[in-house]
Short mmCIF file of C-alpha atoms in Angstrom, two decimals:
data_model
loop_
_atom_site.label_atom_id
_atom_site.label_comp_id
_atom_site.label_asym_id
_atom_site.label_seq_id
_atom_site.Cartn_x
_atom_site.Cartn_y
_atom_site.Cartn_z
CA MET A 563 62.00 -7.17 -29.43
CA LEU A 564 60.56 -10.03 -27.49
CA SER A 565 59.88 -13.12 -29.48
CA THR A 566 56.88 -15.29 -28.88
CA THR A 567 56.63 -18.99 -29.35
CA THR A 568 53.39 -20.67 -30.30
CA VAL A 569 52.95 -24.00 -28.61
CA ILE A 570 50.76 -26.41 -30.52
CA THR A 571 49.34 -29.26 -28.48
CA ALA A 572 47.78 -32.37 -29.92
CA PRO A 573 44.04 -32.58 -29.36
CA ALA A 574 42.97 -34.88 -26.58
CA ALA A 575 41.79 -38.30 -27.69
CA PRO A 576 38.00 -38.47 -27.59
CA LEU A 577 36.43 -40.11 -24.57
CA VAL A 578 33.45 -41.29 -26.66
CA VAL A 579 34.37 -43.74 -29.43
CA ALA A 580 31.87 -45.18 -31.89
CA PRO A 581 31.61 -48.98 -31.53
CA ARG A 582 32.34 -51.37 -34.36
CA LEU A 583 29.71 -54.06 -34.04
CA GLY A 584 30.48 -57.34 -35.72
CA VAL A 585 33.31 -59.69 -36.55
CA ALA A 586 36.51 -57.65 -37.02
CA ASP A 587 38.80 -58.69 -39.89
CA THR A 588 42.21 -57.12 -39.18
CA ALA A 589 45.10 -59.52 -38.58
CA ALA A 590 45.34 -58.72 -34.87
CA ALA A 591 41.59 -59.03 -34.43
CA ALA A 592 41.48 -62.34 -36.29
CA VAL A 593 44.29 -63.80 -34.16
CA LEU A 594 42.68 -62.60 -30.94
CA ALA A 595 39.31 -64.04 -32.01
CA VAL A 596 40.74 -67.50 -32.69
CA ILE A 597 42.51 -67.58 -29.35
CA ARG A 598 39.40 -66.31 -27.58
CA ARG A 599 37.19 -68.98 -29.11
CA ARG A 600 39.61 -71.92 -29.18
CA GLY A 601 42.40 -71.19 -26.70
CA PRO A 602 44.76 -72.34 -25.41
CA VAL A 603 45.87 -72.86 -28.99
CA THR A 604 49.18 -73.13 -30.85
CA ARG A 605 50.34 -70.74 -33.53
CA ASP A 606 50.12 -73.34 -36.30
CA VAL A 607 46.42 -73.82 -35.54
CA ILE A 608 45.90 -70.05 -35.76
CA VAL A 609 47.58 -70.09 -39.20
CA THR A 610 45.24 -72.85 -40.37
CA VAL A 611 42.06 -71.22 -39.05
CA THR A 612 42.80 -67.66 -40.20
CA SER A 613 44.71 -68.42 -43.44
CA LEU A 614 47.24 -65.77 -42.36
CA SER A 615 50.90 -66.46 -42.98
CA ALA A 616 53.01 -67.98 -40.22
CA ALA A 617 55.11 -64.80 -40.10
CA THR A 618 52.01 -62.64 -39.67
CA VAL A 619 50.63 -64.86 -36.92
CA ASN A 620 53.96 -64.94 -35.08
CA ARG A 621 54.22 -61.17 -35.31
CA GLN A 622 50.67 -60.57 -34.09
CA VAL A 623 50.98 -63.06 -31.25
CA GLY A 624 54.19 -61.38 -30.12
CA THR A 625 52.58 -57.95 -30.22
CA LEU A 626 49.55 -59.15 -28.25
CA ILE A 627 51.81 -60.77 -25.65
CA ASP A 628 53.73 -57.51 -25.31
CA ALA A 629 50.41 -55.69 -24.85
CA GLY A 630 49.59 -58.05 -21.98
CA LEU A 631 46.54 -59.53 -23.70
CA LEU A 632 48.05 -62.98 -24.32
CA GLN A 633 50.23 -65.32 -22.34
CA GLU A 634 52.15 -68.43 -23.35
CA ARG A 635 51.39 -71.75 -21.70
CA PRO A 636 54.56 -73.88 -21.98
CA ASP A 637 53.05 -76.22 -19.37
CA LEU A 638 50.47 -77.24 -21.99
CA ALA A 639 52.95 -77.90 -24.81
CA ALA A 640 52.69 -81.35 -26.35
CA SER A 641 55.30 -83.79 -25.10
CA GLY A 642 58.32 -83.84 -27.40
CA ALA A 643 57.32 -80.70 -29.28
CA VAL A 644 60.18 -78.48 -30.38
CA GLY A 645 60.14 -74.74 -31.02
CA ARG A 646 57.95 -71.79 -29.95
CA PRO A 647 55.18 -72.38 -32.50
CA ARG A 648 54.14 -75.45 -30.52
CA ILE A 649 53.71 -73.54 -27.24
CA PRO A 650 50.00 -72.79 -26.75
CA VAL A 651 48.86 -69.24 -26.10
CA GLU A 652 45.71 -68.06 -24.36
CA LEU A 653 44.03 -64.82 -23.34
CA ASN A 654 45.52 -63.22 -20.26
CA HIS A 655 42.07 -62.34 -18.99
CA ARG A 656 42.52 -62.00 -15.24
CA PRO A 657 44.04 -58.50 -15.11
CA PHE A 658 41.31 -56.87 -17.20
CA LEU A 659 37.64 -55.99 -17.16
CA THR A 660 35.12 -54.11 -19.28
CA LEU A 661 31.93 -52.56 -17.99
CA GLY A 662 28.64 -52.89 -19.85
CA VAL A 663 25.53 -50.82 -19.14
CA HIS A 664 22.15 -51.65 -20.68
CA ILE A 665 19.72 -48.78 -20.11
CA GLY A 666 16.18 -50.08 -20.44
CA ALA A 667 12.90 -48.21 -20.22
CA ARG A 668 12.30 -49.56 -16.71
CA SER A 669 15.53 -51.15 -15.49
CA THR A 670 19.25 -50.82 -16.13
CA SER A 671 21.67 -53.75 -16.11
CA ILE A 672 25.32 -53.22 -15.17
CA VAL A 673 27.60 -56.08 -16.17
CA ALA A 674 31.28 -56.91 -15.68
CA THR A 675 32.79 -58.81 -18.61
CA ASP A 676 36.28 -60.21 -19.02
CA ILE A 677 38.15 -60.05 -22.31
CA ARG A 678 37.05 -63.59 -23.19
CA GLY A 679 33.50 -62.25 -23.32
CA HIS A 680 32.50 -64.10 -20.16
CA THR A 681 30.06 -62.34 -17.86
CA LEU A 682 31.63 -62.20 -14.41
CA ASP A 683 28.78 -60.52 -12.58
CA ALA A 684 25.72 -58.39 -13.23
CA VAL A 685 23.34 -56.26 -11.20
CA GLU A 686 20.05 -54.61 -12.06
CA THR A 687 18.85 -51.23 -10.88
CA PRO A 688 15.76 -49.13 -11.73
CA THR A 689 16.33 -46.71 -14.60
CA PRO A 690 15.96 -43.17 -13.24
CA GLN A 691 12.86 -41.58 -14.70
CA ASP A 692 14.21 -38.05 -14.21
CA ASP A 693 15.44 -35.46 -16.64
CA PRO A 694 18.75 -36.67 -18.16
CA ALA A 695 20.60 -33.89 -16.31
CA ALA A 696 19.82 -35.82 -13.12
CA ALA A 697 19.36 -39.35 -14.47
CA LEU A 698 22.70 -39.71 -16.25
CA PRO A 699 24.94 -38.67 -13.31
CA ALA A 700 22.89 -40.99 -11.09
CA LEU A 701 23.47 -43.91 -13.47
CA ALA A 702 27.18 -43.08 -13.75
CA ASP A 703 27.53 -42.93 -9.96
CA THR A 704 25.82 -46.34 -9.65
CA ALA A 705 28.28 -47.76 -12.19
CA GLN A 706 31.24 -46.23 -10.36
CA ARG A 707 30.12 -47.73 -7.05
CA TYR A 708 29.76 -51.09 -8.77
CA LEU A 709 33.33 -50.89 -10.05
CA GLN A 710 34.62 -50.75 -6.48
CA ARG A 711 34.07 -54.51 -6.46
CA TRP A 712 36.81 -54.93 -9.05
CA ARG A 713 39.72 -53.10 -7.46
CA THR A 714 42.38 -55.52 -8.66
CA ARG A 715 41.46 -55.31 -12.35
CA GLN A 716 42.12 -52.63 -14.90
CA VAL A 717 38.91 -51.41 -16.51
CA LEU A 718 39.59 -51.11 -20.22
CA TRP A 719 36.36 -49.68 -21.60
CA VAL A 720 32.68 -48.96 -20.98
CA GLY A 721 29.93 -50.00 -23.37
CA VAL A 722 26.40 -48.60 -23.20
CA ALA A 723 23.47 -50.22 -25.01
CA VAL A 724 20.28 -48.18 -25.00
CA GLY A 725 17.00 -47.88 -26.87
CA GLY A 726 15.88 -44.89 -28.88
CA THR A 727 18.02 -43.13 -31.49
CA VAL A 728 21.76 -43.18 -30.82
CA ASP A 729 24.43 -40.94 -32.31
CA SER A 730 27.35 -43.31 -31.79
CA ALA A 731 29.95 -40.69 -32.75
CA SER A 732 28.94 -38.34 -29.93
CA GLY A 733 27.26 -40.82 -27.60
CA SER A 734 24.07 -38.77 -27.47
CA VAL A 735 20.69 -40.49 -27.20
CA THR A 736 17.13 -39.50 -27.99
CA HIS A 737 14.80 -41.84 -26.09
CA PRO A 738 11.11 -40.87 -26.24
CA ARG A 739 10.07 -43.42 -23.61
CA LEU A 740 12.45 -41.79 -21.11
CA GLY A 741 11.84 -38.25 -22.34
CA TRP A 742 15.47 -37.83 -23.42
CA ARG A 743 16.36 -35.65 -26.37
CA ALA A 744 20.02 -35.58 -27.49
CA ALA A 745 20.99 -36.65 -23.97
CA PRO A 746 24.81 -36.74 -23.62
CA VAL A 747 24.93 -40.34 -22.36
CA GLY A 748 28.45 -41.13 -23.52
CA THR A 749 30.00 -37.86 -22.39
CA VAL A 750 28.49 -37.90 -18.90
CA ILE A 751 29.47 -41.51 -18.21
CA ALA A 752 32.97 -41.07 -19.69
CA GLU A 753 33.70 -37.95 -17.66
CA ARG A 754 32.19 -39.35 -14.47
CA LEU A 755 34.11 -42.63 -14.66
CA GLY A 756 37.24 -41.35 -16.37
CA LEU A 757 37.01 -44.12 -18.97
CA ARG A 758 36.45 -44.30 -22.69
CA VAL A 759 32.89 -45.14 -23.63
CA SER A 760 31.11 -46.56 -26.68
CA VAL A 761 27.33 -46.18 -27.06
CA ALA A 762 25.17 -48.31 -29.36
CA PRO A 763 21.49 -48.94 -30.09
CA HIS A 764 20.53 -51.85 -27.87
CA VAL A 765 19.05 -54.08 -30.57
CA ASP A 766 22.14 -53.59 -32.73
CA ALA A 767 24.22 -54.55 -29.70
CA MET A 768 22.25 -57.73 -29.10
CA ALA A 769 22.53 -58.68 -32.76
CA ALA A 770 26.30 -58.16 -32.50
CA ALA A 771 26.43 -60.40 -29.43
CA GLU A 772 24.92 -63.22 -31.50
CA LEU A 773 27.65 -62.72 -34.11
CA VAL A 774 30.58 -62.40 -31.73
CA PHE A 775 29.61 -64.68 -28.84
CA GLY A 776 26.69 -66.77 -30.03
CA LEU A 777 28.16 -68.91 -32.83
CA PRO A 778 29.81 -72.28 -32.18
CA ARG A 779 33.54 -71.89 -32.67
CA SER A 780 33.58 -73.72 -36.01
CA ASP A 781 30.66 -71.83 -37.54
CA ALA A 782 30.74 -68.77 -39.76
CA PRO A 783 27.96 -66.18 -39.52
CA ALA A 784 25.15 -66.33 -42.05
CA ALA A 785 25.47 -63.91 -44.96
CA THR A 786 22.46 -61.96 -43.65
CA THR A 787 20.57 -62.33 -40.38
CA LEU A 788 17.42 -60.59 -39.18
CA TYR A 789 17.41 -60.06 -35.41
CA VAL A 790 14.09 -59.11 -33.78
CA TYR A 791 13.82 -57.98 -30.15
CA ALA A 792 10.74 -57.62 -27.98
CA ARG A 793 10.20 -56.87 -24.33
CA GLU A 794 8.92 -53.49 -23.18
CA THR A 795 9.93 -52.11 -26.56
CA VAL A 796 10.34 -53.79 -29.95
CA GLY A 797 13.08 -53.40 -32.52
CA PHE A 798 15.09 -55.12 -35.22
CA ALA A 799 18.60 -55.20 -36.64
CA LEU A 800 20.09 -56.64 -39.79
CA THR A 801 23.56 -58.15 -39.96
CA ILE A 802 25.32 -58.37 -43.31
CA GLY A 803 28.61 -60.14 -43.92
CA GLY A 804 29.41 -60.50 -40.24
CA LYS A 805 28.67 -56.87 -39.33
CA VAL A 806 25.62 -55.11 -37.94
CA HIS A 807 24.15 -52.75 -40.52
CA THR A 808 23.46 -49.41 -38.84
CA PRO A 809 22.15 -46.68 -41.16
CA ALA A 810 23.70 -43.23 -40.79
CA ARG A 811 20.49 -41.90 -39.24
CA GLY A 812 20.16 -44.82 -36.86
CA PRO A 813 18.08 -48.00 -36.96
CA GLY A 814 14.58 -48.08 -38.33
CA SER A 815 11.58 -48.74 -36.10
CA ILE A 816 8.95 -51.46 -36.09
CA ALA A 817 7.12 -50.10 -33.03
CA GLY A 818 4.33 -48.70 -35.23
CA LEU A 819 3.93 -51.80 -37.39
CA PRO A 820 0.16 -52.45 -37.51
CA VAL A 821 -1.19 -55.75 -36.22
CA GLN A 822 -4.70 -57.09 -36.71
CA ARG A 823 -5.46 -57.13 -32.99
CA ASP A 824 -3.77 -56.79 -29.65
CA LEU A 825 -4.16 -59.09 -26.62
CA ASN A 826 -7.53 -57.49 -25.88
CA GLY A 827 -8.81 -58.01 -29.42
CA GLN A 828 -8.38 -54.40 -30.60
CA PRO A 829 -6.41 -53.12 -33.62
CA ALA A 830 -3.05 -51.87 -32.46
CA THR A 831 0.58 -51.25 -33.30
CA LEU A 832 3.11 -54.00 -32.63
CA GLU A 833 4.70 -52.41 -29.55
CA ASP A 834 1.32 -51.65 -28.01
CA ALA A 835 0.20 -55.21 -28.76
CA VAL A 836 3.08 -57.26 -27.33
CA SER A 837 4.94 -55.15 -24.77
CA ASP A 838 5.08 -56.15 -21.12
CA ASP A 839 2.58 -53.37 -20.37
CA ALA A 840 0.22 -54.86 -22.97
CA VAL A 841 0.40 -58.27 -21.28
CA LEU A 842 -0.37 -56.76 -17.88
CA ARG A 843 -3.28 -54.72 -19.27
CA ALA A 844 -4.78 -57.81 -20.86
CA ALA A 845 -4.23 -59.85 -17.70
CA ARG A 846 -6.05 -57.24 -15.62
CA ALA A 847 -8.91 -57.05 -18.12
CA ALA A 848 -9.33 -60.85 -18.04
CA ARG A 849 -8.71 -61.04 -14.28
CA ILE A 850 -5.72 -63.30 -14.79
CA ALA A 851 -3.22 -63.56 -11.93
CA PRO A 852 -4.99 -60.85 -9.86
CA GLY A 853 -2.63 -58.25 -8.53
CA ALA A 854 0.18 -59.21 -10.92
CA THR A 855 2.59 -56.33 -11.53
CA THR A 856 5.11 -58.18 -13.71
CA VAL A 857 4.93 -60.52 -16.67
CA ALA A 858 6.88 -63.01 -14.57
CA ALA A 859 3.84 -63.29 -12.29
CA VAL A 860 1.61 -64.07 -15.27
CA THR A 861 4.16 -66.64 -16.44
CA ARG A 862 4.18 -68.31 -13.01
CA ALA A 863 0.38 -68.50 -13.13
CA ALA A 864 0.52 -70.15 -16.57
CA ARG A 865 3.00 -72.73 -15.36
CA ALA A 866 0.89 -73.38 -12.29
CA GLY A 867 -1.98 -74.46 -14.54
CA ASP A 868 -3.86 -71.22 -15.20
CA LYS A 869 -5.15 -71.89 -18.73
CA ALA A 870 -6.18 -68.27 -19.32
CA ALA A 871 -2.66 -67.07 -18.46
CA ALA A 872 -1.15 -69.68 -20.76
CA ALA A 873 -3.52 -68.64 -23.57
CA LEU A 874 -2.59 -64.98 -23.10
CA LEU A 875 1.15 -65.65 -23.37
CA THR A 876 0.63 -67.99 -26.32
CA ASP A 877 -1.39 -65.27 -28.07
CA ARG A 878 1.48 -62.86 -27.55
CA ALA A 879 3.81 -65.40 -29.16
CA ARG A 880 1.45 -65.76 -32.11
CA ILE A 881 1.31 -62.02 -32.73
CA LEU A 882 5.10 -61.85 -32.57
CA GLY A 883 5.45 -64.77 -35.00
CA GLU A 884 3.25 -63.05 -37.56
CA ALA A 885 5.17 -59.77 -37.22
CA VAL A 886 8.54 -61.51 -37.59
CA ALA A 887 7.23 -63.27 -40.71
CA LEU A 888 6.32 -59.93 -42.30
CA LEU A 889 9.79 -58.59 -41.64
CA ALA A 890 11.44 -61.77 -42.90
CA ASP A 891 9.43 -61.64 -46.12
CA LEU A 892 10.36 -57.99 -46.61
CA LEU A 893 14.10 -58.42 -45.97
CA ASN A 894 14.49 -62.09 -46.99
CA PRO A 895 17.49 -62.83 -44.72
CA ASP A 896 19.39 -66.10 -44.65
CA SER A 897 18.55 -66.63 -40.97
CA VAL A 898 16.20 -65.18 -38.34
CA VAL A 899 16.99 -64.81 -34.64
CA VAL A 900 14.63 -63.51 -31.96
CA GLY A 901 15.54 -62.26 -28.51
CA GLY A 902 14.13 -60.43 -25.53
CA GLN A 903 11.92 -61.62 -22.71
CA ALA A 904 8.76 -61.43 -24.84
CA PHE A 905 10.21 -64.47 -26.61
CA THR A 906 12.26 -66.12 -23.90
CA CYS A 907 10.39 -65.68 -20.60
CA TYR A 908 7.78 -68.21 -21.75
CA PRO A 909 9.62 -70.70 -24.00
CA GLU A 910 6.48 -72.84 -24.01
CA GLY A 911 5.13 -70.28 -26.50
CA MET A 912 7.96 -70.73 -29.02
CA ALA A 913 6.08 -73.47 -30.86
CA ALA A 914 3.11 -71.12 -31.37
CA MET A 915 5.47 -68.39 -32.55
CA GLN A 916 7.15 -70.78 -35.00
CA ASP A 917 3.78 -71.97 -36.32
CA ALA A 918 2.52 -68.41 -36.81
CA PHE A 919 5.75 -67.52 -38.59
CA ALA A 920 5.47 -70.51 -40.92
CA ARG A 921 1.81 -69.80 -41.73
CA ARG A 922 2.33 -66.10 -42.41
CA SER A 923 5.64 -66.16 -44.27
CA THR A 924 5.52 -66.66 -48.01
CA VAL A 925 9.24 -66.24 -48.74
CA SER A 926 11.42 -67.41 -45.87
CA GLY A 927 12.03 -71.15 -45.87
CA GLY A 928 14.02 -71.25 -42.64
CA ARG A 929 12.80 -71.50 -39.09
CA VAL A 930 13.22 -68.89 -36.39
CA ARG A 931 15.95 -69.43 -33.82
CA ALA A 932 15.79 -68.03 -30.30
CA THR A 933 18.80 -66.16 -28.96
CA VAL A 934 21.43 -68.31 -27.27
CA PHE A 935 21.49 -65.85 -24.35
CA GLY A 936 17.96 -66.43 -23.07
CA ASP A 937 16.91 -63.84 -20.50
CA ARG A 938 20.49 -62.50 -20.28
CA VAL A 939 20.44 -60.99 -23.75
CA GLN A 940 20.58 -57.38 -22.50
CA GLU A 941 23.75 -58.16 -20.56
CA ALA A 942 25.31 -59.81 -23.62
CA GLY A 943 24.51 -56.76 -25.74
CA ALA A 944 26.07 -54.33 -23.27
CA GLY A 945 29.08 -56.63 -22.91
CA VAL A 946 29.80 -56.79 -26.63
CA VAL A 947 29.68 -52.98 -26.90
CA SER A 948 32.18 -52.70 -24.04
CA LEU A 949 34.50 -55.09 -25.89
CA SER A 950 33.98 -53.77 -29.42
CA ALA A 951 37.00 -51.46 -29.46
CA LEU A 952 39.26 -54.15 -28.00
CA TYR A 953 38.12 -56.82 -30.43
CA ALA A 954 38.44 -54.49 -33.43
CA ASP A 955 41.89 -53.10 -32.60
CA PRO A 956 43.30 -54.89 -29.54
CA VAL A 957 46.65 -53.12 -29.21
CA SER A 958 45.32 -49.60 -29.76
CA ALA A 959 42.42 -50.10 -27.34
CA THR A 960 44.75 -51.45 -24.66
CA ARG A 961 47.17 -48.57 -25.20
CA ARG A 962 44.34 -46.04 -24.81
CA ALA A 963 43.14 -47.71 -21.62
CA ARG A 964 46.65 -47.72 -20.17
CA ALA A 965 47.03 -44.03 -20.98
CA MET A 966 43.85 -43.35 -19.00
CA ALA A 967 45.08 -45.47 -16.10
CA ALA A 968 48.44 -43.67 -16.12
CA GLY A 969 46.50 -40.47 -15.52
CA GLY A 970 45.00 -41.97 -12.39
CA ARG A 971 41.79 -43.29 -13.91
CA GLY A 972 40.64 -46.71 -15.05
CA ARG A 973 41.63 -48.73 -11.99
CA PHE A 974 39.28 -48.49 -9.04
CA ASP A 975 41.47 -49.27 -6.06
CA ASN A 976 40.66 -46.25 -3.88
#
């Protein structure tokens, strides 16, 4: 009788991995974060900052060096210092790269980020307005062509930040503005590029960027922070205890929040009142900056002395300030941060936004702070998603990336 042998193979590791947005708290993550923010730095400083034991720090530093993420800098050791703990270590950032993709309603940003979190380069391309079956491969092909610029670096991960409702476990996206329903964003990009991908709601991603990249190195994040975004769409995120709170069914929406009047004096919802399209409609109705097709043109007119253009942009800021105040009163966070070009493209309007917030709010005693990333906030959000796996579990993420590269993917050197 012939015998048969059943061969059991381990399931392939998923190409789409849910991001972990916030400040990671494992020992390896804590050590990497201190070195990223303060490096080059000695091991005894890491012990002091993290409150980890010297043995734990030494072990984690050694593991991260073996993984290729850290390097020692004996040339920077203090004169007369004795022993390895006094040799500074820093991130070994030059061999690596992550790719961030922010898919907006009108334009998509593609950004190269090193493992320090520094943006190396970014490009912008129109978001395809096609069915996702055509749009997603087109976006993935654009990203792959972009990666040809970085032939000497290993690409560790891809992070996608996108509006709409995101299922981060599967990487699928429902985006009414683009007409996408359960579009397989993560799967298409992962398979096209041969890289692991994380997909996150874009406002959650931008809130995470403030936590991970935006704080001075000596500061701890506020216990709770409300982050409000406005450009072509509007949205909000809440961070709690150094992590972005993402409900199981995805973020809530403030697009339909009613406002007393839009920029043309009519009752409206918040998104219809303050979006870029709303500004352009109001500008056309008032014959401001004739022929303007972008908000940037209206902004240039305001700065050139057009009082009507300045009044229009200031009115937008006022409406936003009142809406942010309502949210702040509802959620009562410890701090409030606003981002997106509706806030940052005309910083002259921030005073009006702050005043409207102060007048309308009855609970929040703090002032509103603008994002530290200015008009580059979309790039920062995509970048932090692309780094989220590495920052949460540095050794595992690097091992996964190397496994992909060993299979012939992950390094774009033709």
